[in-house]
Amino acid sequence: MKVKEIMKALEAKHPGEKEYLQAVEEVLVSIEKVYNEHPEFEKAKIVERLVEPDRIFTFRVTWVNDKGEVCTNLGYRVQFNAALGAYKGGLRFHPAVNVSMLKFLGFEQIFKNSLTNLPLGGGKGGADFDPTGKSDAEIMRFCQAFMYELWRNIGPDQDSPAGDVGVGGREIGYLYGAYKKLAREHSTGALTGKSYGWGGSLIRPEATGFGAMYYVERMVKEKKETMKGKKIALSGFGNVAWGAATKAVEMGAKVVAISGPDGVCEIKDGITKEMIDYMLEMRASNRNKVEDMATKFPKAAKFTAGKKAWSVKCDIAMPCAFQNELSEEDANMLIKNGVKFVAEVSNMGCQPGAIAAFQKAKLPFAPGKAVNAGGVATSGLEICQNAGHINWTAEEVDVKLHKIMNDIYDMCVEYGKKGNTIDYVKGANIAGFMRVAKAMLAQGII
Ligand code: GLU
């Protein structure tokens, strides 16, 4: 395999699919050497097959808003690769959603799901629907209209969507209600992220953030340091940032910044439990404004409009919001301010220039597909509980999640260690790829 040639062909075939091409290139560069040591991969054209989704569904979603107006959005589901199991991955509702974004997310999901060591293939979906300012009734009608189209193509042994940006517990509730009504199936893992009491798993809401902190704790330990008193800057204030802040405080660290599209809230003395609880209310309001935190807690939080979380001095930076949210310029500012560790929690949260800057500065940098895998892993645990018609306790789920994150960390070190440094990006990409490639080889040319 020659990465340059493959990328040139893909650019010609999928012009303008920026995020997708970026995600593919990052993985191919990491695996090139190992891949070329396995002529059987080349013979079976593993890479050429892996970079194209198995199929993509695109559909019209028409719904009625509170003013009685008819609105139309575009919905998608990308079923990318099923070598390891049924397609699995979230749904994103955001106005910028398009095929390129969902192909990048679906491609990343293949390797992330592989790293969990669970039987999960890779997929992703969503719609160009903007939840900002929508009423609860509008969200429900949109979710129902979305499911009218999608329900035939999902199911616990076929494809199991979950949440992502713009899709949380409430949306999963409406989507699942519509699915049940149409498919006449009950208590299944056709969707995950359900609420506890009707098929959901304890710890699933916290899982992405908890898993990320378990991973970061290992990075910190590797340098013979502890989490106690570490200053953490998080971007976003959604489900992922909420889970990460909860566990960070439990570990004795200090969350000194959270952010939103409107700016940053600096929290000098560290976020409190009360403020973490308030993050849930801020998200549920659909206002999408982090300034609300400073309005509610004027003494503890200082809001600055138009600034990012990366402008706040910290030991650990954790992007938790959107792809490419941390630029090279942001990376240089973090480095100048003495950041010691960077862990992506959003998918592809750092631009390539930012990753290069962190690696040049010899800072431990870990990629989203390893750090945030706890979310989908716990979705896998939800499917297990649904299939077995049982509920595990929070402790049982947390122990399993913690073990999965420790195993992912160990795999990243195994494949990424070079002398005294660990290339977590390379480690995660190679470890994730090997499991998928071997499964594809064993299953023949299909
Ligand atoms: N959207 C999450 C992710 O990026 C979770 C997916 C899932 O639970 O299926 O991994």
Tab-separated table of C-alpha atoms and ligand atoms in Angstrom:
chain	number	residue	atom	x	y	z
A	1	MET	CA	0.000	0.000	0.000
A	2	LYS	CA	1.187	3.498	-0.822
A	3	VAL	CA	-0.742	6.065	1.206
A	4	LYS	CA	-0.121	8.883	-1.286
A	5	GLU	CA	-1.566	6.877	-4.195
A	6	ILE	CA	-4.585	5.717	-2.237
A	7	MET	CA	-5.304	9.238	-1.011
A	8	LYS	CA	-4.996	10.649	-4.532
A	9	ALA	CA	-7.525	8.138	-5.832
A	10	LEU	CA	-9.902	8.823	-2.926
A	11	GLU	CA	-9.634	12.596	-3.385
A	12	ALA	CA	-10.570	12.161	-7.046
A	13	LYS	CA	-13.467	9.857	-6.201
A	14	HIS	CA	-14.830	11.865	-3.259
A	15	PRO	CA	-13.860	15.483	-3.960
A	16	GLY	CA	-14.618	17.934	-1.169
A	17	GLU	CA	-15.206	15.273	1.495
A	18	LYS	CA	-12.692	17.031	3.746
A	19	GLU	CA	-13.333	15.402	7.121
A	20	TYR	CA	-13.592	11.913	5.640
A	21	LEU	CA	-10.314	12.284	3.717
A	22	GLN	CA	-8.591	13.698	6.839
A	23	ALA	CA	-9.720	10.744	8.989
A	24	VAL	CA	-8.662	8.159	6.394
A	25	GLU	CA	-5.245	9.730	5.876
A	26	GLU	CA	-4.529	9.803	9.614
A	27	VAL	CA	-5.213	6.079	9.928
A	28	LEU	CA	-3.387	5.039	6.743
A	29	VAL	CA	-0.228	6.967	7.650
A	30	SER	CA	-0.157	5.180	11.025
A	31	ILE	CA	-0.655	1.669	9.653
A	32	GLU	CA	1.371	1.891	6.417
A	33	LYS	CA	4.482	0.155	7.723
A	34	VAL	CA	2.703	-2.682	9.528
A	35	TYR	CA	0.334	-3.182	6.579
A	36	ASN	CA	3.195	-3.579	4.148
A	37	GLU	CA	4.717	-6.269	6.349
A	38	HIS	CA	1.601	-8.392	5.673
A	39	PRO	CA	1.377	-9.272	1.953
A	40	GLU	CA	-1.889	-11.122	2.668
A	41	PHE	CA	-3.536	-7.753	3.491
A	42	GLU	CA	-2.416	-6.300	0.170
A	43	LYS	CA	-3.588	-9.397	-1.730
A	44	ALA	CA	-7.082	-9.162	-0.194
A	45	LYS	CA	-7.106	-5.381	-0.833
A	46	ILE	CA	-8.069	-4.790	2.804
A	47	VAL	CA	-7.463	-1.032	2.753
A	48	GLU	CA	-9.277	-0.434	-0.540
A	49	ARG	CA	-12.304	-2.275	0.893
A	50	LEU	CA	-12.095	-0.711	4.337
A	51	VAL	CA	-12.185	2.906	3.188
A	52	GLU	CA	-15.556	2.553	1.417
A	53	PRO	CA	-18.720	2.155	3.523
A	54	ASP	CA	-20.730	-1.045	2.993
A	55	ARG	CA	-23.715	1.207	2.248
A	56	ILE	CA	-25.174	4.656	2.950
A	57	PHE	CA	-28.867	5.416	3.402
A	58	THR	CA	-29.973	8.991	2.656
A	59	PHE	CA	-33.552	9.972	3.337
A	60	ARG	CA	-35.906	12.938	3.562
A	61	VAL	CA	-37.253	13.798	7.014
A	62	THR	CA	-40.364	15.969	6.911
A	63	TRP	CA	-41.972	17.241	10.105
A	64	VAL	CA	-44.201	20.081	11.341
A	65	ASN	CA	-42.889	22.806	13.688
A	66	ASP	CA	-44.839	24.527	16.489
A	67	LYS	CA	-46.002	27.267	14.107
A	68	GLY	CA	-47.613	24.626	11.911
A	69	GLU	CA	-44.973	25.055	9.187
A	70	VAL	CA	-43.757	22.062	7.197
A	71	CYS	CA	-39.972	21.547	7.497
A	72	THR	CA	-37.706	19.167	5.615
A	73	ASN	CA	-34.278	17.898	6.662
A	74	LEU	CA	-31.921	15.253	5.328
A	75	GLY	CA	-31.296	12.092	7.338
A	76	TYR	CA	-28.500	9.561	6.884
A	77	ARG	CA	-27.146	6.263	8.152
A	78	VAL	CA	-23.680	5.126	7.082
A	79	GLN	CA	-23.192	1.378	7.628
A	80	PHE	CA	-19.445	1.315	7.295
A	81	ASN	CA	-17.972	-2.045	8.250
A	82	ALA	CA	-19.438	-5.155	9.874
A	83	ALA	CA	-16.365	-7.400	10.088
A	84	LEU	CA	-16.516	-7.469	13.895
A	85	GLY	CA	-20.275	-7.389	14.452
A	86	ALA	CA	-23.497	-5.504	13.752
A	87	TYR	CA	-23.010	-1.839	12.802
A	88	LYS	CA	-22.766	0.368	15.883
A	89	GLY	CA	-22.393	4.104	16.301
A	90	GLY	CA	-24.223	7.269	17.205
A	91	LEU	CA	-26.607	9.676	15.517
A	92	ARG	CA	-25.605	13.332	15.214
A	93	PHE	CA	-28.192	16.118	14.857
A	94	HIS	CA	-26.387	19.285	13.796
A	95	PRO	CA	-26.895	21.754	10.919
A	96	ALA	CA	-23.416	20.985	9.524
A	97	VAL	CA	-24.094	17.229	9.153
A	98	ASN	CA	-23.362	15.941	5.655
A	99	VAL	CA	-22.048	12.748	4.028
A	100	SER	CA	-18.404	13.679	4.585
A	101	MET	CA	-18.899	14.254	8.315
A	102	LEU	CA	-20.764	10.996	8.811
A	103	LYS	CA	-18.276	9.015	6.703
A	104	PHE	CA	-15.411	10.354	8.833
A	105	LEU	CA	-17.289	9.488	12.031
A	106	GLY	CA	-18.271	6.045	10.738
A	107	PHE	CA	-14.696	5.312	9.647
A	108	GLU	CA	-13.321	6.315	13.077
A	109	GLN	CA	-16.004	4.211	14.722
A	110	ILE	CA	-14.699	1.010	13.067
A	111	PHE	CA	-11.343	1.284	14.863
A	112	LYS	CA	-12.771	2.650	18.104
A	113	ASN	CA	-15.240	-0.233	18.328
A	114	SER	CA	-12.471	-2.670	17.498
A	115	LEU	CA	-10.389	-1.313	20.397
A	116	THR	CA	-13.182	-2.172	22.868
A	117	ASN	CA	-12.685	-5.870	22.038
A	118	LEU	CA	-16.482	-6.245	21.862
A	119	PRO	CA	-18.304	-7.658	18.804
A	120	LEU	CA	-19.176	-4.259	17.298
A	121	GLY	CA	-18.980	-3.133	13.660
A	122	GLY	CA	-18.775	0.550	12.724
A	123	GLY	CA	-21.545	2.923	11.638
A	124	LYS	CA	-22.804	6.466	12.107
A	125	GLY	CA	-25.838	8.529	11.193
A	126	GLY	CA	-27.708	11.711	11.804
A	127	ALA	CA	-29.421	14.656	10.218
A	128	ASP	CA	-28.787	18.300	9.330
A	129	PHE	CA	-31.389	19.223	11.942
A	130	ASP	CA	-30.509	22.039	14.366
A	131	PRO	CA	-31.875	21.356	17.873
A	132	THR	CA	-30.953	24.888	19.060
A	133	GLY	CA	-34.094	26.714	20.195
A	134	LYS	CA	-36.432	23.817	19.385
A	135	SER	CA	-39.244	22.953	21.793
A	136	ASP	CA	-39.607	19.527	23.321
A	137	ALA	CA	-42.596	18.794	21.074
A	138	GLU	CA	-40.596	19.769	17.976
A	139	ILE	CA	-37.737	17.471	19.015
A	140	MET	CA	-40.228	14.620	19.467
A	141	ARG	CA	-41.870	15.147	16.073
A	142	PHE	CA	-38.495	15.334	14.360
A	143	CYS	CA	-37.280	12.114	16.048
A	144	GLN	CA	-40.473	10.302	15.031
A	145	ALA	CA	-40.211	11.475	11.415
A	146	PHE	CA	-36.534	10.409	11.338
A	147	MET	CA	-37.440	6.944	12.611
A	148	TYR	CA	-40.255	6.416	10.053
A	149	GLU	CA	-37.477	6.019	7.516
A	150	LEU	CA	-34.693	4.410	9.527
A	151	TRP	CA	-36.486	1.676	11.448
A	152	ARG	CA	-36.354	-0.979	8.717
A	153	ASN	CA	-32.576	-0.778	8.494
A	154	ILE	CA	-31.716	-1.113	12.172
A	155	GLY	CA	-32.063	-3.773	14.864
A	156	PRO	CA	-29.895	-5.282	17.600
A	157	ASP	CA	-28.306	-7.811	15.225
A	158	GLN	CA	-28.199	-5.464	12.256
A	159	ASP	CA	-27.341	-1.900	13.251
A	160	SER	CA	-27.719	-0.204	16.604
A	161	PRO	CA	-27.589	3.618	16.724
A	162	ALA	CA	-27.025	5.682	19.888
A	163	GLY	CA	-26.511	9.330	20.757
A	164	ASP	CA	-23.854	11.795	19.617
A	165	VAL	CA	-23.743	15.596	19.318
A	166	GLY	CA	-27.358	16.875	19.570
A	167	VAL	CA	-28.754	13.459	20.487
A	168	GLY	CA	-28.987	12.657	24.210
A	169	GLY	CA	-31.242	10.652	26.517
A	170	ARG	CA	-34.383	12.583	25.589
A	171	GLU	CA	-33.895	12.106	21.829
A	172	ILE	CA	-33.063	8.402	22.261
A	173	GLY	CA	-36.339	8.074	24.219
A	174	TYR	CA	-38.375	9.542	21.351
A	175	LEU	CA	-36.450	7.601	18.704
A	176	TYR	CA	-36.855	4.345	20.610
A	177	GLY	CA	-40.569	4.954	21.247
A	178	ALA	CA	-41.112	5.403	17.502
A	179	TYR	CA	-38.948	2.358	16.696
A	180	LYS	CA	-40.923	0.122	19.078
A	181	LYS	CA	-44.215	1.208	17.624
A	182	LEU	CA	-43.084	0.561	14.042
A	183	ALA	CA	-41.030	-2.614	14.559
A	184	ARG	CA	-43.241	-4.128	17.290
A	185	GLU	CA	-40.142	-5.115	19.224
A	186	HIS	CA	-39.622	-4.464	22.904
A	187	SER	CA	-36.643	-4.094	25.236
A	188	THR	CA	-34.091	-4.603	22.501
A	189	GLY	CA	-30.662	-3.185	21.813
A	190	ALA	CA	-31.883	-1.647	18.521
A	191	LEU	CA	-30.864	1.660	20.093
A	192	THR	CA	-28.584	2.277	23.060
A	193	GLY	CA	-28.392	5.136	25.495
A	194	LYS	CA	-31.928	4.313	26.632
A	195	SER	CA	-32.927	5.404	30.128
A	196	TYR	CA	-32.604	3.037	33.022
A	197	GLY	CA	-35.911	1.305	33.722
A	198	TRP	CA	-36.832	0.611	30.102
A	199	GLY	CA	-33.754	-1.075	28.695
A	200	GLY	CA	-30.980	1.390	29.452
A	201	SER	CA	-27.768	0.591	31.275
A	202	LEU	CA	-26.593	2.297	34.426
A	203	ILE	CA	-23.407	4.342	33.821
A	204	ARG	CA	-24.134	4.709	30.054
A	205	PRO	CA	-24.755	8.487	30.394
A	206	GLU	CA	-21.453	8.921	32.286
A	207	ALA	CA	-19.496	6.324	30.316
A	208	THR	CA	-17.741	8.459	27.676
A	209	GLY	CA	-16.493	10.949	30.268
A	210	PHE	CA	-15.650	8.316	32.888
A	211	GLY	CA	-13.795	6.201	30.332
A	212	ALA	CA	-11.859	9.252	29.151
A	213	MET	CA	-10.741	10.038	32.700
A	214	TYR	CA	-9.697	6.404	33.284
A	215	TYR	CA	-7.537	6.664	30.154
A	216	VAL	CA	-6.080	10.042	31.150
A	217	GLU	CA	-5.278	8.731	34.623
A	218	ARG	CA	-3.092	6.072	32.977
A	219	MET	CA	-1.325	8.709	30.839
A	220	VAL	CA	-0.596	10.719	33.967
A	221	LYS	CA	0.611	7.638	35.888
A	222	GLU	CA	2.927	6.775	32.992
A	223	LYS	CA	4.765	10.030	33.809
A	224	LYS	CA	4.806	9.062	37.504
A	225	GLU	CA	2.370	11.841	38.384
A	226	THR	CA	-1.101	11.787	39.964
A	227	MET	CA	-4.459	13.368	39.124
A	228	LYS	CA	-4.629	15.177	42.446
A	229	GLY	CA	-4.823	18.939	41.910
A	230	LYS	CA	-4.313	18.711	38.127
A	231	LYS	CA	-5.974	21.615	36.324
A	232	ILE	CA	-8.184	20.443	33.472
A	233	ALA	CA	-9.637	22.537	30.632
A	234	LEU	CA	-12.662	20.938	28.951
A	235	SER	CA	-14.441	22.246	25.883
A	236	GLY	CA	-18.195	21.946	25.585
A	237	PHE	CA	-20.727	21.433	28.344
A	238	GLY	CA	-22.723	18.501	26.965
A	239	ASN	CA	-22.967	14.886	28.031
A	240	VAL	CA	-19.286	14.100	27.448
A	241	ALA	CA	-17.913	17.136	29.338
A	242	TRP	CA	-20.415	16.456	32.135
A	243	GLY	CA	-19.221	12.852	32.613
A	244	ALA	CA	-15.554	13.864	32.420
A	245	ALA	CA	-16.039	16.693	34.968
A	246	THR	CA	-17.856	14.334	37.362
A	247	LYS	CA	-15.032	11.782	37.349
A	248	ALA	CA	-12.280	14.443	37.333
A	249	VAL	CA	-13.635	15.939	40.569
A	250	GLU	CA	-13.911	12.433	42.063
A	251	MET	CA	-10.234	11.897	41.215
A	252	GLY	CA	-9.241	15.104	43.003
A	253	ALA	CA	-8.516	17.096	39.835
A	254	LYS	CA	-9.769	20.646	39.190
A	255	VAL	CA	-11.848	21.516	36.125
A	256	VAL	CA	-10.885	25.148	35.489
A	257	ALA	CA	-12.658	25.734	32.157
A	258	ILE	CA	-15.719	24.681	30.197
A	259	SER	CA	-16.797	26.311	26.949
A	260	GLY	CA	-19.561	26.695	24.394
A	261	PRO	CA	-20.080	28.207	20.948
A	262	ASP	CA	-20.495	31.603	22.676
A	263	GLY	CA	-17.211	31.591	24.652
A	264	VAL	CA	-15.457	30.193	27.721
A	265	CYS	CA	-16.233	30.023	31.445
A	266	GLU	CA	-13.121	30.145	33.582
A	267	ILE	CA	-13.627	28.509	36.977
A	268	LYS	CA	-10.529	29.429	39.008
A	269	ASP	CA	-11.215	27.279	42.080
A	270	GLY	CA	-12.441	24.316	40.066
A	271	ILE	CA	-15.942	23.183	39.142
A	272	THR	CA	-18.256	22.065	41.975
A	273	LYS	CA	-20.857	19.288	42.099
A	274	GLU	CA	-23.619	21.908	41.954
A	275	MET	CA	-22.155	23.415	38.799
A	276	ILE	CA	-21.789	19.974	37.217
A	277	ASP	CA	-25.475	19.296	37.900
A	278	TYR	CA	-26.333	22.640	36.320
A	279	MET	CA	-24.600	21.548	33.081
A	280	LEU	CA	-27.496	19.109	32.572
A	281	GLU	CA	-30.042	21.921	32.838
A	282	MET	CA	-28.043	24.069	30.428
A	283	ARG	CA	-28.044	21.278	27.852
A	284	ALA	CA	-31.747	20.505	28.295
A	285	SER	CA	-32.617	24.200	27.725
A	286	ASN	CA	-31.394	23.926	24.079
A	287	ARG	CA	-29.986	27.468	24.406
A	288	ASN	CA	-26.453	26.230	23.677
A	289	LYS	CA	-24.864	29.030	25.744
A	290	VAL	CA	-22.109	28.434	28.314
A	291	GLU	CA	-22.599	31.983	29.582
A	292	ASP	CA	-25.584	30.613	31.530
A	293	MET	CA	-23.115	29.006	33.970
A	294	ALA	CA	-21.593	32.409	34.843
A	295	THR	CA	-25.050	33.948	35.164
A	296	LYS	CA	-26.052	31.232	37.638
A	297	PHE	CA	-22.712	31.163	39.533
A	298	PRO	CA	-21.332	34.716	39.123
A	299	LYS	CA	-18.737	34.383	41.899
A	300	ALA	CA	-17.247	31.077	40.759
A	301	ALA	CA	-17.324	31.354	36.953
A	302	LYS	CA	-16.074	34.150	34.717
A	303	PHE	CA	-17.434	34.232	31.171
A	304	THR	CA	-15.421	35.620	28.260
A	305	ALA	CA	-17.208	35.860	24.917
A	306	GLY	CA	-15.520	34.517	21.792
A	307	LYS	CA	-12.666	32.720	23.611
A	308	LYS	CA	-11.997	28.978	23.667
A	309	ALA	CA	-11.214	26.724	26.639
A	310	TRP	CA	-7.612	26.605	25.362
A	311	SER	CA	-7.039	30.210	26.426
A	312	VAL	CA	-7.158	29.071	30.086
A	313	LYS	CA	-3.933	27.860	31.704
A	314	CYS	CA	-4.165	24.118	32.467
A	315	ASP	CA	-2.203	20.866	32.976
A	316	ILE	CA	-4.557	18.690	30.932
A	317	ALA	CA	-6.505	19.792	27.853
A	318	MET	CA	-9.488	17.705	26.793
A	319	PRO	CA	-11.524	18.717	23.728
A	320	CYS	CA	-15.042	17.336	24.334
A	321	ALA	CA	-17.147	19.149	21.709
A	322	PHE	CA	-16.648	18.829	17.937
A	323	GLN	CA	-14.199	17.722	15.258
A	324	ASN	CA	-11.274	20.023	14.457
A	325	GLU	CA	-12.139	22.283	17.413
A	326	LEU	CA	-8.499	22.671	18.499
A	327	SER	CA	-6.262	24.383	15.929
A	328	GLU	CA	-2.472	24.604	15.634
A	329	GLU	CA	-2.667	28.123	17.071
A	330	ASP	CA	-4.642	26.821	20.064
A	331	ALA	CA	-2.064	24.044	20.511
A	332	ASN	CA	0.786	26.557	20.551
A	333	MET	CA	-1.008	28.653	23.160
A	334	LEU	CA	-1.585	25.571	25.357
A	335	ILE	CA	2.077	24.576	25.018
A	336	LYS	CA	3.187	28.124	25.894
A	337	ASN	CA	0.953	28.033	28.970
A	338	GLY	CA	2.543	24.786	30.169
A	339	VAL	CA	0.005	22.077	29.260
A	340	LYS	CA	1.362	18.609	30.139
A	341	PHE	CA	-1.180	16.178	28.620
A	342	VAL	CA	-3.719	16.375	25.805
A	343	ALA	CA	-6.506	13.832	25.357
A	344	GLU	CA	-9.108	14.164	22.607
A	345	VAL	CA	-12.536	13.194	23.844
A	346	SER	CA	-14.468	14.525	20.854
A	347	ASN	CA	-13.978	12.560	17.645
A	348	MET	CA	-10.990	14.027	15.735
A	349	GLY	CA	-11.098	17.075	18.031
A	350	CYS	CA	-7.628	18.297	17.037
A	351	GLN	CA	-6.576	19.565	13.631
A	352	PRO	CA	-3.546	17.767	12.092
A	353	GLY	CA	-1.354	20.840	12.735
A	354	ALA	CA	-2.283	20.767	16.429
A	355	ILE	CA	-1.383	17.074	16.759
A	356	ALA	CA	1.933	17.721	15.044
A	357	ALA	CA	2.643	20.618	17.450
A	358	PHE	CA	1.910	18.473	20.530
A	359	GLN	CA	4.051	15.633	19.219
A	360	LYS	CA	6.877	18.018	18.356
A	361	ALA	CA	6.755	19.383	21.905
A	362	LYS	CA	6.976	15.740	23.109
A	363	LEU	CA	3.677	16.015	24.974
A	364	PRO	CA	1.632	12.878	25.516
A	365	PHE	CA	-1.267	13.190	23.061
A	366	ALA	CA	-4.053	10.583	22.866
A	367	PRO	CA	-6.635	10.339	20.050
A	368	GLY	CA	-10.433	10.341	20.416
A	369	LYS	CA	-10.928	6.838	19.097
A	370	ALA	CA	-9.095	5.455	22.145
A	371	VAL	CA	-9.989	8.057	24.778
A	372	ASN	CA	-13.748	8.214	24.103
A	373	ALA	CA	-14.297	4.493	23.420
A	374	GLY	CA	-15.892	4.024	26.857
A	375	GLY	CA	-19.175	5.410	25.493
A	376	VAL	CA	-19.653	2.872	22.754
A	377	ALA	CA	-18.187	0.117	24.959
A	378	THR	CA	-20.922	0.719	27.515
A	379	SER	CA	-23.444	0.716	24.677
A	380	GLY	CA	-22.084	-2.770	23.935
A	381	LEU	CA	-22.696	-3.663	27.579
A	382	GLU	CA	-26.257	-2.293	27.243
A	383	ILE	CA	-26.877	-4.617	24.279
A	384	CYS	CA	-25.581	-7.571	26.358
A	385	GLN	CA	-27.996	-6.730	29.188
A	386	ASN	CA	-30.915	-6.352	26.745
A	387	ALA	CA	-30.124	-9.703	25.103
A	388	GLY	CA	-29.925	-11.413	28.490
A	389	HIS	CA	-33.008	-9.591	29.855
A	390	ILE	CA	-31.033	-8.487	32.904
A	391	ASN	CA	-29.784	-5.290	34.556
A	392	TRP	CA	-26.294	-5.016	35.983
A	393	THR	CA	-25.580	-2.748	38.954
A	394	ALA	CA	-23.733	0.526	38.435
A	395	GLU	CA	-20.688	-1.009	40.061
A	396	GLU	CA	-20.737	-4.052	37.768
A	397	VAL	CA	-20.901	-1.824	34.675
A	398	ASP	CA	-18.224	0.545	35.970
A	399	VAL	CA	-15.805	-2.313	36.718
A	400	LYS	CA	-16.273	-3.631	33.156
A	401	LEU	CA	-15.844	-0.135	31.678
A	402	HIS	CA	-12.703	0.481	33.698
A	403	LYS	CA	-11.200	-2.826	32.547
A	404	ILE	CA	-12.019	-2.074	28.897
A	405	MET	CA	-10.309	1.343	29.165
A	406	ASN	CA	-7.259	-0.178	30.845
A	407	ASP	CA	-7.041	-2.807	28.081
A	408	ILE	CA	-7.338	-0.099	25.400
A	409	TYR	CA	-4.580	1.866	27.089
A	410	ASP	CA	-2.336	-1.217	27.218
A	411	MET	CA	-2.954	-1.952	23.521
A	412	CYS	CA	-2.077	1.629	22.581
A	413	VAL	CA	1.193	1.295	24.493
A	414	GLU	CA	1.943	-2.126	22.974
A	415	TYR	CA	1.611	-0.829	19.404
A	416	GLY	CA	2.728	2.756	20.016
A	417	LYS	CA	5.783	2.519	22.247
A	418	LYS	CA	9.003	3.741	20.672
A	419	GLY	CA	11.938	3.957	23.065
A	420	ASN	CA	10.897	6.200	25.924
A	421	THR	CA	7.943	7.794	24.158
A	422	ILE	CA	4.467	6.519	23.375
A	423	ASP	CA	2.784	7.462	20.124
A	424	TYR	CA	-0.822	6.961	21.241
A	425	VAL	CA	-2.167	7.863	17.787
A	426	LYS	CA	-0.162	5.157	16.071
A	427	GLY	CA	-0.848	2.678	18.874
A	428	ALA	CA	-4.621	3.152	18.690
A	429	ASN	CA	-4.752	3.056	14.889
A	430	ILE	CA	-2.633	-0.083	14.545
A	431	ALA	CA	-4.327	-1.967	17.403
A	432	GLY	CA	-7.794	-1.082	16.083
A	433	PHE	CA	-6.874	-1.914	12.495
A	434	MET	CA	-5.276	-5.318	13.148
A	435	ARG	CA	-8.414	-6.834	14.660
A	436	VAL	CA	-10.595	-5.624	11.776
A	437	ALA	CA	-8.117	-6.665	9.084
A	438	LYS	CA	-7.746	-10.179	10.486
A	439	ALA	CA	-11.539	-10.574	10.654
A	440	MET	CA	-11.914	-9.365	7.064
A	441	LEU	CA	-9.234	-11.803	5.887
A	442	ALA	CA	-10.868	-14.735	7.700
A	443	GLN	CA	-14.319	-13.912	6.302
A	444	GLY	CA	-13.228	-13.976	2.646
A	445	ILE	CA	-13.833	-11.583	-0.216
A	446	ILE	CA	-17.326	-10.257	0.458
B	1	GLU	N1	-21.470	8.645	19.613
B	1	GLU	C1	-20.628	7.879	20.480
B	1	GLU	C2	-19.303	7.643	19.809
B	1	GLU	O1	-18.843	8.495	19.074
B	1	GLU	C3	-21.311	6.620	21.020
B	1	GLU	C4	-21.730	5.611	20.015
B	1	GLU	C5	-22.528	4.434	20.554
B	1	GLU	O2	-22.692	4.327	21.759
B	1	GLU	O3	-22.977	3.636	19.721
B	1	GLU	O4	-18.636	6.670	20.000
